JSON list of C-alpha atoms and ligand atoms in Angstrom, two decimals:
[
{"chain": "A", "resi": 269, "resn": "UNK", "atom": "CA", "xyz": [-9.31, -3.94, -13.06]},
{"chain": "A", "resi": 270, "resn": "UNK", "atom": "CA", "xyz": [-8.43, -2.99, -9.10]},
{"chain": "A", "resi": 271, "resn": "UNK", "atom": "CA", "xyz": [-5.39, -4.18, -7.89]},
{"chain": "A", "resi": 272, "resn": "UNK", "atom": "CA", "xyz": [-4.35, -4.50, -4.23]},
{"chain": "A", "resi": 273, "resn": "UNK", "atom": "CA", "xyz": [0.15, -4.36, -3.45]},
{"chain": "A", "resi": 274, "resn": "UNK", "atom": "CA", "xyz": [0.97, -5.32, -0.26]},
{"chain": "A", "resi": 275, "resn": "UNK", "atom": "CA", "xyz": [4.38, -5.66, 0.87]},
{"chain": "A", "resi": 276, "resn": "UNK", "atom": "CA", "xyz": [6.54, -4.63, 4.36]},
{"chain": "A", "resi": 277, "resn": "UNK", "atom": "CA", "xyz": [7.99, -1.27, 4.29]},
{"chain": "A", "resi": 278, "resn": "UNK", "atom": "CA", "xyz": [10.70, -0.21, 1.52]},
{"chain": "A", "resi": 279, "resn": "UNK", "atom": "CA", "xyz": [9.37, -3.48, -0.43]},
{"chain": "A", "resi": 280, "resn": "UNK", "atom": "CA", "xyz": [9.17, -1.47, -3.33]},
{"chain": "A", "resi": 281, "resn": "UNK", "atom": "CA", "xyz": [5.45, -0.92, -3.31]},
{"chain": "A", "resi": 282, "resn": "UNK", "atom": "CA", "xyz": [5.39, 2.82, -4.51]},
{"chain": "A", "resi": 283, "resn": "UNK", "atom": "CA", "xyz": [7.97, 2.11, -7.46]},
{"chain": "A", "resi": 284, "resn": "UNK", "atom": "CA", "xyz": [6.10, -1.32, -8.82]},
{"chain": "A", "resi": 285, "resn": "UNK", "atom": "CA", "xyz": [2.80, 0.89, -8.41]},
{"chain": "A", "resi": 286, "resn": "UNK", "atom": "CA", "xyz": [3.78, 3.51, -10.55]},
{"chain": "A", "resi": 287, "resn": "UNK", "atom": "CA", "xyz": [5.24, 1.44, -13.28]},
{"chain": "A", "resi": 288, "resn": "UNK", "atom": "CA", "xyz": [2.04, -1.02, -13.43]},
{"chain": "A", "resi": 289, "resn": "UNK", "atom": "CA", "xyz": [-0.20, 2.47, -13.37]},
{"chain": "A", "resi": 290, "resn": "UNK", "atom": "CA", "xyz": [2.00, 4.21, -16.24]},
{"chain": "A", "resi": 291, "resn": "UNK", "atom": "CA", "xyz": [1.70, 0.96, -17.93]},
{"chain": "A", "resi": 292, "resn": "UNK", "atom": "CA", "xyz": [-2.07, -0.27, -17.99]},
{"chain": "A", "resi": 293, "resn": "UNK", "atom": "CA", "xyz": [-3.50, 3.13, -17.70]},
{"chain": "A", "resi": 294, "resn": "UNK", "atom": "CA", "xyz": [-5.04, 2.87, -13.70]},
{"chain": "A", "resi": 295, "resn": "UNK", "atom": "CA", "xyz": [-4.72, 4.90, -10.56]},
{"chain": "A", "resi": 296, "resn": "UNK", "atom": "CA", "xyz": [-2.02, 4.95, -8.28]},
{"chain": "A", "resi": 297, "resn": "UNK", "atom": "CA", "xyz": [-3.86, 5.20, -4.71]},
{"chain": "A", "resi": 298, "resn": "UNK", "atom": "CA", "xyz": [-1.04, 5.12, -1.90]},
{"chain": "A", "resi": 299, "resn": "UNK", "atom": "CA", "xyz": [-2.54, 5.79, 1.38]},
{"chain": "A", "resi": 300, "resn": "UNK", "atom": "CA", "xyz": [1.45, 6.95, 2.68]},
{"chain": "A", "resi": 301, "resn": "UNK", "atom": "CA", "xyz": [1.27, 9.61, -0.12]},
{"chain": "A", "resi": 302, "resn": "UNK", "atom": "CA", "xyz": [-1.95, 10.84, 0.54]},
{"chain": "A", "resi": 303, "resn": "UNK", "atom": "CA", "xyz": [-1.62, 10.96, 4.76]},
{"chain": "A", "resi": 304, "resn": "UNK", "atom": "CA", "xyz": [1.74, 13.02, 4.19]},
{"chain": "A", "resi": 305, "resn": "UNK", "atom": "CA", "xyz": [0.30, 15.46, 1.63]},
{"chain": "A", "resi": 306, "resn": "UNK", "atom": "CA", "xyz": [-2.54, 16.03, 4.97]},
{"chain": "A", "resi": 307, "resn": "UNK", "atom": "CA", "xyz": [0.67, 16.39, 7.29]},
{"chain": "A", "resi": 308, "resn": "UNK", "atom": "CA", "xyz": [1.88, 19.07, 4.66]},
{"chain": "A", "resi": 309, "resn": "UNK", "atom": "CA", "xyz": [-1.03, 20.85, 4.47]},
{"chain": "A", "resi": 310, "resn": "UNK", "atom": "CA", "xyz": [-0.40, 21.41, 8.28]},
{"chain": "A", "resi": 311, "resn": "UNK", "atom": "CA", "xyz": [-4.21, 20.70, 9.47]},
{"chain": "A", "resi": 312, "resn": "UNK", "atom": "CA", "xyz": [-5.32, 19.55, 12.65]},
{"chain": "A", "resi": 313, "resn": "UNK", "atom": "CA", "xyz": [-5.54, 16.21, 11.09]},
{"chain": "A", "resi": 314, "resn": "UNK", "atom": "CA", "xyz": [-2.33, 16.20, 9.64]},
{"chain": "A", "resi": 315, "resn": "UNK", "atom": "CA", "xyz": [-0.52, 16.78, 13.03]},
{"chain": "A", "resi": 316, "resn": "UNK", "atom": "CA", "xyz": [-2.32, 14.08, 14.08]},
{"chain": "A", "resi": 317, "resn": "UNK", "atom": "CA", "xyz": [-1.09, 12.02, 11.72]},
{"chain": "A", "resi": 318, "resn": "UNK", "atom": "CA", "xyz": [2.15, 13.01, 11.52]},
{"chain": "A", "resi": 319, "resn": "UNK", "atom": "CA", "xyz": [2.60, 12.01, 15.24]},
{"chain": "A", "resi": 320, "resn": "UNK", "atom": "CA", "xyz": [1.19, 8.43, 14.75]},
{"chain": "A", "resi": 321, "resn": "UNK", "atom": "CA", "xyz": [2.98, 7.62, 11.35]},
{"chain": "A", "resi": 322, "resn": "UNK", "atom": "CA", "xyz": [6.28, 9.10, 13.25]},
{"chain": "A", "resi": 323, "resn": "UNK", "atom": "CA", "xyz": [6.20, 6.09, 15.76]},
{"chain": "A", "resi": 324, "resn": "UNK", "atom": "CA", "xyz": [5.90, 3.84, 13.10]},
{"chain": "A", "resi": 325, "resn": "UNK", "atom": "CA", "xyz": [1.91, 2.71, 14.00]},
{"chain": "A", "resi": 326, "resn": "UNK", "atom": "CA", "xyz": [-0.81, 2.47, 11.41]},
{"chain": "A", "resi": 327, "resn": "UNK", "atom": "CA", "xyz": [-3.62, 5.42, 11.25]},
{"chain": "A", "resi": 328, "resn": "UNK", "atom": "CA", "xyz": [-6.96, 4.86, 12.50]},
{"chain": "A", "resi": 329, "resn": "UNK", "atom": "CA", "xyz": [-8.97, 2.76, 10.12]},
{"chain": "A", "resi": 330, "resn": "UNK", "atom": "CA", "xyz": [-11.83, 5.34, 10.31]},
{"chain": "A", "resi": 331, "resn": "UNK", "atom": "CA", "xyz": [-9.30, 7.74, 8.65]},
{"chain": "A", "resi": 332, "resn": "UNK", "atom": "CA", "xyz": [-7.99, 5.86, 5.77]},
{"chain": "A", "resi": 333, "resn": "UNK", "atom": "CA", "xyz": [-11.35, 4.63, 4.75]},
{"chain": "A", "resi": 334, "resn": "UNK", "atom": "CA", "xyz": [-12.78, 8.24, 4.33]},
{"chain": "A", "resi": 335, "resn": "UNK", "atom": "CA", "xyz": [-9.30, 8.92, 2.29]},
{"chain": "A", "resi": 336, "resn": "UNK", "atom": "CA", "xyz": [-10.04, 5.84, 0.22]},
{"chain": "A", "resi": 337, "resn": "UNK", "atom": "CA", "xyz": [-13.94, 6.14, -0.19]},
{"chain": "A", "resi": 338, "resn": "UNK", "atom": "CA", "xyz": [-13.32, 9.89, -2.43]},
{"chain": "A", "resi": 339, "resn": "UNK", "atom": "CA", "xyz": [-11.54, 7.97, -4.98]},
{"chain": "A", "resi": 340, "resn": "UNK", "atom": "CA", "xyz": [-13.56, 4.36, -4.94]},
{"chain": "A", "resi": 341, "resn": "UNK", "atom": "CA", "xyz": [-16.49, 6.82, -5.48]},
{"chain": "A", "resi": 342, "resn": "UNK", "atom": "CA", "xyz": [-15.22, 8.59, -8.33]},
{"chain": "A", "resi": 343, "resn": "UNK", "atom": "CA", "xyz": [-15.92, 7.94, -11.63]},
{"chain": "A", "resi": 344, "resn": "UNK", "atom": "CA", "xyz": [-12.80, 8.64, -13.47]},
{"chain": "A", "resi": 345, "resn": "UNK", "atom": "CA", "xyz": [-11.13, 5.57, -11.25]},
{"chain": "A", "resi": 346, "resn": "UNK", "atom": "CA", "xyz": [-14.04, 3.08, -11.54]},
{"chain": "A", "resi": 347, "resn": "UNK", "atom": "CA", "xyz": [-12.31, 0.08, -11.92]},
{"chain": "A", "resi": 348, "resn": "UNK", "atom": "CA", "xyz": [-8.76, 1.59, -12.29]},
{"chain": "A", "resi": 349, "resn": "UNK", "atom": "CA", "xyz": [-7.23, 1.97, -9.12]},
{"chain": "A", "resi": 350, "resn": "UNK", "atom": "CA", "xyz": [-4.07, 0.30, -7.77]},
{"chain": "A", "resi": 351, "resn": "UNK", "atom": "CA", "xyz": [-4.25, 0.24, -3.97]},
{"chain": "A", "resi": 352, "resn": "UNK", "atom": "CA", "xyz": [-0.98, 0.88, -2.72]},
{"chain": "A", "resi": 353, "resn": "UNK", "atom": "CA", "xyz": [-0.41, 0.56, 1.28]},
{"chain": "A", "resi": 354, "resn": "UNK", "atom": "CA", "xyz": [-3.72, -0.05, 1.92]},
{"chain": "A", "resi": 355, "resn": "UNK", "atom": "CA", "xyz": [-5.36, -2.42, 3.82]},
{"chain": "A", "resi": 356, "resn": "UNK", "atom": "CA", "xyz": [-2.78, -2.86, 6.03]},
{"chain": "A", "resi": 357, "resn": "UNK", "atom": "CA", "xyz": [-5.20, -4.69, 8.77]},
{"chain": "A", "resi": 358, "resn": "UNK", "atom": "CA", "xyz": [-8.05, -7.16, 8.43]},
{"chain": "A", "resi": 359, "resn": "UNK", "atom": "CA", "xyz": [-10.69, -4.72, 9.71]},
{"chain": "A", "resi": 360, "resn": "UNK", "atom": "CA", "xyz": [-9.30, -2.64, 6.80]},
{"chain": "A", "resi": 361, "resn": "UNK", "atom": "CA", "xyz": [-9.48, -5.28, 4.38]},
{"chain": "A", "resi": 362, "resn": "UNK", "atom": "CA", "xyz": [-13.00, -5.82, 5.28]},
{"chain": "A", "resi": 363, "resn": "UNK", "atom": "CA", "xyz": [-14.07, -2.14, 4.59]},
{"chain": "A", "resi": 364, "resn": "UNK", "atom": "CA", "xyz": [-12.52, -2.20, 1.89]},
{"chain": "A", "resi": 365, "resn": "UNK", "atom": "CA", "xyz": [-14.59, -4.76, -0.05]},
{"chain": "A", "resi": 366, "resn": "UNK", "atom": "CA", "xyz": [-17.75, -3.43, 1.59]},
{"chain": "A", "resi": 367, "resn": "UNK", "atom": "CA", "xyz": [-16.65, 0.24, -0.02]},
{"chain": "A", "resi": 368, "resn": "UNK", "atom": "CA", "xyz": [-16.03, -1.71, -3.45]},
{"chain": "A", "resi": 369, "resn": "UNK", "atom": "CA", "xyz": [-19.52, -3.51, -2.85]},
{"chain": "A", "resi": 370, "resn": "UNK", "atom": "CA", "xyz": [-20.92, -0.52, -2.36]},
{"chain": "A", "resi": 371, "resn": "UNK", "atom": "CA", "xyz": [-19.52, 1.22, -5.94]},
{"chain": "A", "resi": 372, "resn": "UNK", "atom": "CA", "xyz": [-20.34, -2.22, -7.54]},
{"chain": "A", "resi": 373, "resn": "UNK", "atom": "CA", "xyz": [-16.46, -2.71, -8.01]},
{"chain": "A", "resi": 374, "resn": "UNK", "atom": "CA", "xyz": [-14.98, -5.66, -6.54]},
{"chain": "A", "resi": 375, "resn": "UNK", "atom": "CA", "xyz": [-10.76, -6.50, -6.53]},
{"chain": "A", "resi": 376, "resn": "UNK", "atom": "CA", "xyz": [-9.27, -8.44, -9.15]},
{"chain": "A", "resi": 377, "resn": "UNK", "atom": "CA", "xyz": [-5.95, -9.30, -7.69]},
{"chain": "A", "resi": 378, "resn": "UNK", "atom": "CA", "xyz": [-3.56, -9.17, -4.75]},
{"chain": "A", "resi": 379, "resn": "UNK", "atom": "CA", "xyz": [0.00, -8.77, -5.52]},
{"chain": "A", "resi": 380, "resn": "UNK", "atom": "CA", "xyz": [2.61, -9.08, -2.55]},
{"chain": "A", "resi": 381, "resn": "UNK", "atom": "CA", "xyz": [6.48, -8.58, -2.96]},
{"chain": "A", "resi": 382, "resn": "UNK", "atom": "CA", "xyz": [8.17, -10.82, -1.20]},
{"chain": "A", "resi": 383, "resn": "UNK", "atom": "CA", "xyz": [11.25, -9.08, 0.39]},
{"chain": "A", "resi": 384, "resn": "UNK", "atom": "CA", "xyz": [13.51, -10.26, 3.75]},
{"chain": "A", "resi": 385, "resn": "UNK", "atom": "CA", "xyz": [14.41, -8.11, 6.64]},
{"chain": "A", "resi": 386, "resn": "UNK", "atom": "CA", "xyz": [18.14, -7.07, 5.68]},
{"chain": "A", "resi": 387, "resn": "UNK", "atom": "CA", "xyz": [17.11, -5.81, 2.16]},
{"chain": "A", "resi": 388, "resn": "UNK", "atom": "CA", "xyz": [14.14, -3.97, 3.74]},
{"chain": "A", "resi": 389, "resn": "UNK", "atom": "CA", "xyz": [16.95, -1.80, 6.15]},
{"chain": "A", "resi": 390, "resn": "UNK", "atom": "CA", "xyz": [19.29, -1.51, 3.15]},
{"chain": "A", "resi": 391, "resn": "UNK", "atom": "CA", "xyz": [16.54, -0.22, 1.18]},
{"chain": "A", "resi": 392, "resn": "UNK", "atom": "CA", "xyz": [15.38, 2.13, 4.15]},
{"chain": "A", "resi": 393, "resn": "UNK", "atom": "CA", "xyz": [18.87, 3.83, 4.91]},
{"chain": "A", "resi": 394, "resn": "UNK", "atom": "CA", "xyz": [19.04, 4.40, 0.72]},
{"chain": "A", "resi": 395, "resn": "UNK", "atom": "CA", "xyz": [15.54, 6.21, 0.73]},
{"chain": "A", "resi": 396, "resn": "UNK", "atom": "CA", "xyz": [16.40, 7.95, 3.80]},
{"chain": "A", "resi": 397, "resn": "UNK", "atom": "CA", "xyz": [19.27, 9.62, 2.60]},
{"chain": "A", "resi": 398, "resn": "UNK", "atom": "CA", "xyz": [17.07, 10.69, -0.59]},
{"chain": "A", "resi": 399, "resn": "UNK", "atom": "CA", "xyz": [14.01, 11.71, 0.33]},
{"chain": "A", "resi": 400, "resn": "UNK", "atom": "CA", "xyz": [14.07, 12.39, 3.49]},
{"chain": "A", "resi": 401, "resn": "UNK", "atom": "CA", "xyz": [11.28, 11.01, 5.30]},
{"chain": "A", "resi": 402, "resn": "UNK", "atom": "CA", "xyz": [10.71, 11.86, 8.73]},
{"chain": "A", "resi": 403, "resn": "UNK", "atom": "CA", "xyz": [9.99, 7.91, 9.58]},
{"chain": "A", "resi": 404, "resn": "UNK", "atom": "CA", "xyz": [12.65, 6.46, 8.05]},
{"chain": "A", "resi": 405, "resn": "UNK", "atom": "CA", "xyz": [15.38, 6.35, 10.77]},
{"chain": "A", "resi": 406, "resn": "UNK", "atom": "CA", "xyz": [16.80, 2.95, 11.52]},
{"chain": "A", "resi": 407, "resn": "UNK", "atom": "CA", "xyz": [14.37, 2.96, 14.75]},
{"chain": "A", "resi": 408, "resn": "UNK", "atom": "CA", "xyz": [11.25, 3.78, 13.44]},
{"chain": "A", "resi": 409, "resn": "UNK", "atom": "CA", "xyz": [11.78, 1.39, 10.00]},
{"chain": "A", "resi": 410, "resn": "UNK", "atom": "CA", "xyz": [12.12, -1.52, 12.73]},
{"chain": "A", "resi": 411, "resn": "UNK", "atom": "CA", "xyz": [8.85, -0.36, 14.33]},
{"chain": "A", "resi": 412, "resn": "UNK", "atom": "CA", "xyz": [6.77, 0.07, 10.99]},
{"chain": "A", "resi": 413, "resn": "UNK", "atom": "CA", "xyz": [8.44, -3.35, 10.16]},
{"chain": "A", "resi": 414, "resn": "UNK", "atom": "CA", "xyz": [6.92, -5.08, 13.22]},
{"chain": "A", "resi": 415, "resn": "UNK", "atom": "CA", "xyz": [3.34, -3.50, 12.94]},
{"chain": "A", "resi": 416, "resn": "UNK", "atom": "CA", "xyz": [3.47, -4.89, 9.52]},
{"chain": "A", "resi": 417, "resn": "UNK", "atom": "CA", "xyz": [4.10, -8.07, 10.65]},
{"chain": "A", "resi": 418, "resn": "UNK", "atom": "CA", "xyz": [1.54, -8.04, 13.84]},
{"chain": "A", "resi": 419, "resn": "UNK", "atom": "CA", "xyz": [-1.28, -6.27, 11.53]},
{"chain": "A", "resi": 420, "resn": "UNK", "atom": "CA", "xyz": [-0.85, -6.38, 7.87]},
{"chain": "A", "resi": 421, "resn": "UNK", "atom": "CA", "xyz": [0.40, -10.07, 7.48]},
{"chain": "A", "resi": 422, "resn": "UNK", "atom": "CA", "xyz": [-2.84, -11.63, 8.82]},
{"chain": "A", "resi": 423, "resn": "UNK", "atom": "CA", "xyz": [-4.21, -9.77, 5.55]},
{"chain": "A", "resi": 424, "resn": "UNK", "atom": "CA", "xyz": [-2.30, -11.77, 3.37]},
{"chain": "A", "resi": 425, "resn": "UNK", "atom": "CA", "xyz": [-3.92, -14.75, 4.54]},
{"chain": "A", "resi": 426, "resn": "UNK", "atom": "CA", "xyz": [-7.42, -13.45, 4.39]},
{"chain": "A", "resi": 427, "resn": "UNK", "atom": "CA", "xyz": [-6.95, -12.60, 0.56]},
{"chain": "A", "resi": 428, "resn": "UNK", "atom": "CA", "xyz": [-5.10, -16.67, -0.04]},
{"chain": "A", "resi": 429, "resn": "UNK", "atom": "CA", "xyz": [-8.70, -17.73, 0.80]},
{"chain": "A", "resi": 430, "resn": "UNK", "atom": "CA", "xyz": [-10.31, -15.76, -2.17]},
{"chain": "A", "resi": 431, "resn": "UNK", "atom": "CA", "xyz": [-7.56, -17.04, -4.34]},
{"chain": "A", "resi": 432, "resn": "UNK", "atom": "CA", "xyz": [-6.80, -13.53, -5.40]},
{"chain": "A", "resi": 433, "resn": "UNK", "atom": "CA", "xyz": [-3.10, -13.62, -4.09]},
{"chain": "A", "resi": 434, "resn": "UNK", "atom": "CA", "xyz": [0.18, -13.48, -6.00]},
{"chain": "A", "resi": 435, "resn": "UNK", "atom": "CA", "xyz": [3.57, -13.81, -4.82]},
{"chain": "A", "resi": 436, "resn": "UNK", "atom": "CA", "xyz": [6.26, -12.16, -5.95]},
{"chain": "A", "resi": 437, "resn": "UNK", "atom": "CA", "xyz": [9.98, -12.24, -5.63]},
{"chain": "A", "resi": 438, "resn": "UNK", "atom": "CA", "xyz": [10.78, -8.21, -4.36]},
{"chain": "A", "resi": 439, "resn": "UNK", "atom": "CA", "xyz": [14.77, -9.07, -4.20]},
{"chain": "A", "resi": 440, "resn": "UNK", "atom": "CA", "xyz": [15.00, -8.74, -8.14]},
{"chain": "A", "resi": 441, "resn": "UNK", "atom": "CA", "xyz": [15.54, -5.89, -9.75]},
{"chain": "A", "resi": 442, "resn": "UNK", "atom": "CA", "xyz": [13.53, -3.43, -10.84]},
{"chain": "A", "resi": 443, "resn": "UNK", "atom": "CA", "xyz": [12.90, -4.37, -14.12]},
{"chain": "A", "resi": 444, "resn": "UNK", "atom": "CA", "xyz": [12.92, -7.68, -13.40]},
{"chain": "A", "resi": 445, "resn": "UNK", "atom": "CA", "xyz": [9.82, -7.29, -11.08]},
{"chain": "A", "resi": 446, "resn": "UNK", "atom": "CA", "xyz": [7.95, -4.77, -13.76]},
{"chain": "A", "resi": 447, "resn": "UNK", "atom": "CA", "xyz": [8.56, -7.82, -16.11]},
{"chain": "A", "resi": 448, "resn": "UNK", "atom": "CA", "xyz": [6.84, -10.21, -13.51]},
{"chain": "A", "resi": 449, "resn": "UNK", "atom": "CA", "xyz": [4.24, -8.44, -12.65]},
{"chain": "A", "resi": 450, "resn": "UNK", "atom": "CA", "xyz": [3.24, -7.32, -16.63]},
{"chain": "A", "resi": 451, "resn": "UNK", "atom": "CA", "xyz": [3.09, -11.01, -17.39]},
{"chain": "A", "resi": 452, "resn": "UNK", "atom": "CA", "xyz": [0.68, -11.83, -14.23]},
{"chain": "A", "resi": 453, "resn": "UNK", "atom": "CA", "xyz": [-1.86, -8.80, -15.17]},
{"chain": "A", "resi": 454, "resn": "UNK", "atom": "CA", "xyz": [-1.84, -9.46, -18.75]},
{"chain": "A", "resi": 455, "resn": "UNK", "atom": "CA", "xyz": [-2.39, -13.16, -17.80]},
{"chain": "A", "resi": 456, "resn": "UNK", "atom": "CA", "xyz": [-5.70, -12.19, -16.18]},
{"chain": "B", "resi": 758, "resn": "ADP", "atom": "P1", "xyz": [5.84, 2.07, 3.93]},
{"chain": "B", "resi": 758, "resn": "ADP", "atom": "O1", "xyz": [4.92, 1.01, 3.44]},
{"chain": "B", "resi": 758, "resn": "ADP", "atom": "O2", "xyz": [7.16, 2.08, 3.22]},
{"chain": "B", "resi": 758, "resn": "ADP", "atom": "O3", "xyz": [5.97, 2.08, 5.42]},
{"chain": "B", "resi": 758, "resn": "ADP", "atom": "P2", "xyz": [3.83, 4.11, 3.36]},
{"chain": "B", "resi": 758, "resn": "ADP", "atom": "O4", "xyz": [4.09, 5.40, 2.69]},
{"chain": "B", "resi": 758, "resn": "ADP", "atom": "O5", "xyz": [2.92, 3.15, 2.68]},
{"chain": "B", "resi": 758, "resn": "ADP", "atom": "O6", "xyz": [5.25, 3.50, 3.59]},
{"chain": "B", "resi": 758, "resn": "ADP", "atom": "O7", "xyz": [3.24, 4.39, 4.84]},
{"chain": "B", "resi": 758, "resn": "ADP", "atom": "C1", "xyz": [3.87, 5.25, 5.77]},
{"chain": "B", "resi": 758, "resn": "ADP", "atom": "C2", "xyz": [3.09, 5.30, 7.10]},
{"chain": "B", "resi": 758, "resn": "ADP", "atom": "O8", "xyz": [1.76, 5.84, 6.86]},
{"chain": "B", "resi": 758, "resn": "ADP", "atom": "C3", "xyz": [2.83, 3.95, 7.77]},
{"chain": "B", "resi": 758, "resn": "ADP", "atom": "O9", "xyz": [3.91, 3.53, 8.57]},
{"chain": "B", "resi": 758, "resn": "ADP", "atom": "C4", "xyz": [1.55, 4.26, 8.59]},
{"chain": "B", "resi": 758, "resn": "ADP", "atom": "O10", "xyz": [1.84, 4.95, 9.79]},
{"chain": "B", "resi": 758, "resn": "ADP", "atom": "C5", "xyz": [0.78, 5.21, 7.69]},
{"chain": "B", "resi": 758, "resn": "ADP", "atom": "N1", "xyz": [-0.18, 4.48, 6.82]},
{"chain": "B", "resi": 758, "resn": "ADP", "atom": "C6", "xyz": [-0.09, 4.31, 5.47]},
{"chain": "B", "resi": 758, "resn": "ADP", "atom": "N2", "xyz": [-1.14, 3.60, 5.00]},
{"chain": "B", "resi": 758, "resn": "ADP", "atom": "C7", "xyz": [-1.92, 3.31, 6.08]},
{"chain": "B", "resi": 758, "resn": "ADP", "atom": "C8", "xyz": [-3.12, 2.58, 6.27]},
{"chain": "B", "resi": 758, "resn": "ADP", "atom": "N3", "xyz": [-3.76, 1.99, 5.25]},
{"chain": "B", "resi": 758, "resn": "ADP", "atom": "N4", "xyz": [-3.63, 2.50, 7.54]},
{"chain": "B", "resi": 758, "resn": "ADP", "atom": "C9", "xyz": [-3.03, 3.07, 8.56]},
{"chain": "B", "resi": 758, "resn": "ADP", "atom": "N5", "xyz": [-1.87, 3.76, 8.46]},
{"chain": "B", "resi": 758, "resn": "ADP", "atom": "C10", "xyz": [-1.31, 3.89, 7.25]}
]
């Protein structure tokens, strides 16, 4: 099974992702995670990067899709991989099935949590003061919330049409949402 979660920023994307992978034995693939660990490796590409995902715009597609193709084309994740944060535009969601086409994979379902605006910025100021992530501030979580409406909403859309798409409440808790989303996979 491949599973796409979408949701706007500070949805609770990354947690539900690693619970679901822990839990059914698949991949956690978070495009976020794997951009930063470039940034942190300090190459050329990673200051790129860095300067793009610090004003709270999306990487070029061309980037993402070479992160993404390494692990659609491995073996050890056929069929196993949770894609978390990614695609976050149509032209991404397009590649995307043409790289699954290509691996004879295909996506089994779309999960989106469902979150409003004020939880997102409560949510953001909490991670902010844990982690520490250079695009958190106040200013830049408005931004990243905007682009996700402008580019990443239109996506949701394009995956109704395949009837792939599940909606989820993201104001629950934690566990309520791990319950939620257990009984929709094993459902399948
Ligand atoms: P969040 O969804 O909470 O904003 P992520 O860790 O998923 O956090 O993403 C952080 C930033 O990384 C995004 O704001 C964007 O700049 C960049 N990014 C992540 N995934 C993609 C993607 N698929 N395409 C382009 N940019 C991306």
């Amino acid at each position: 099974m491949n599973l796409v979660i979408f949701g706007p920023p500070g949805a609770g994307k990354g947690t539900q992702s690693k619970f679901i992978a822990n839990k059914f034995n698949l991949h956690q693939l978070s495009t976020g995670d794997l951009l930063r660990e470039e940034i942190k490796n300090k190459t050329i590409l990673g200051s790129k990067i860095s300067e793009i995902i610090n004003k709270g715009e999306l990487v070029s597609d061309e980037i993402v899709s070479d992160l993404i193709e390494k692990f659609i084309s491995n073996k050890n994740f056929e069929n196993r991989l949770i894609f978390d944060g990614f695609p976050r535009n149509i032209e991404q969601a397009i590649n995307l099935n043409n790289l699954l086409k290509k691996y004879n994979q295909k996506i089994d379902i779309v999960l989106k949590l469902s979150v409003s605006l004020k939880t997102i910025k409560k949510r953001i100021l909490e991670r902010q003061m844990q982690e520490n992530r250079s695009d958190d501030s106040e200013e830049i979580a408005i931004k990243r919330f905007e682009t996700y409406e402008k580019s990443t909403e239109p996506v949701i859309e394009y995956y109704k049409k395949s009837k792939l798409l599940k909606v989820i409440n993201g104001e629950g808790s934690i566990d309520e949402i791990n319950v939620e989303i257990s009984d929709i996979i094993e459902g399948i």
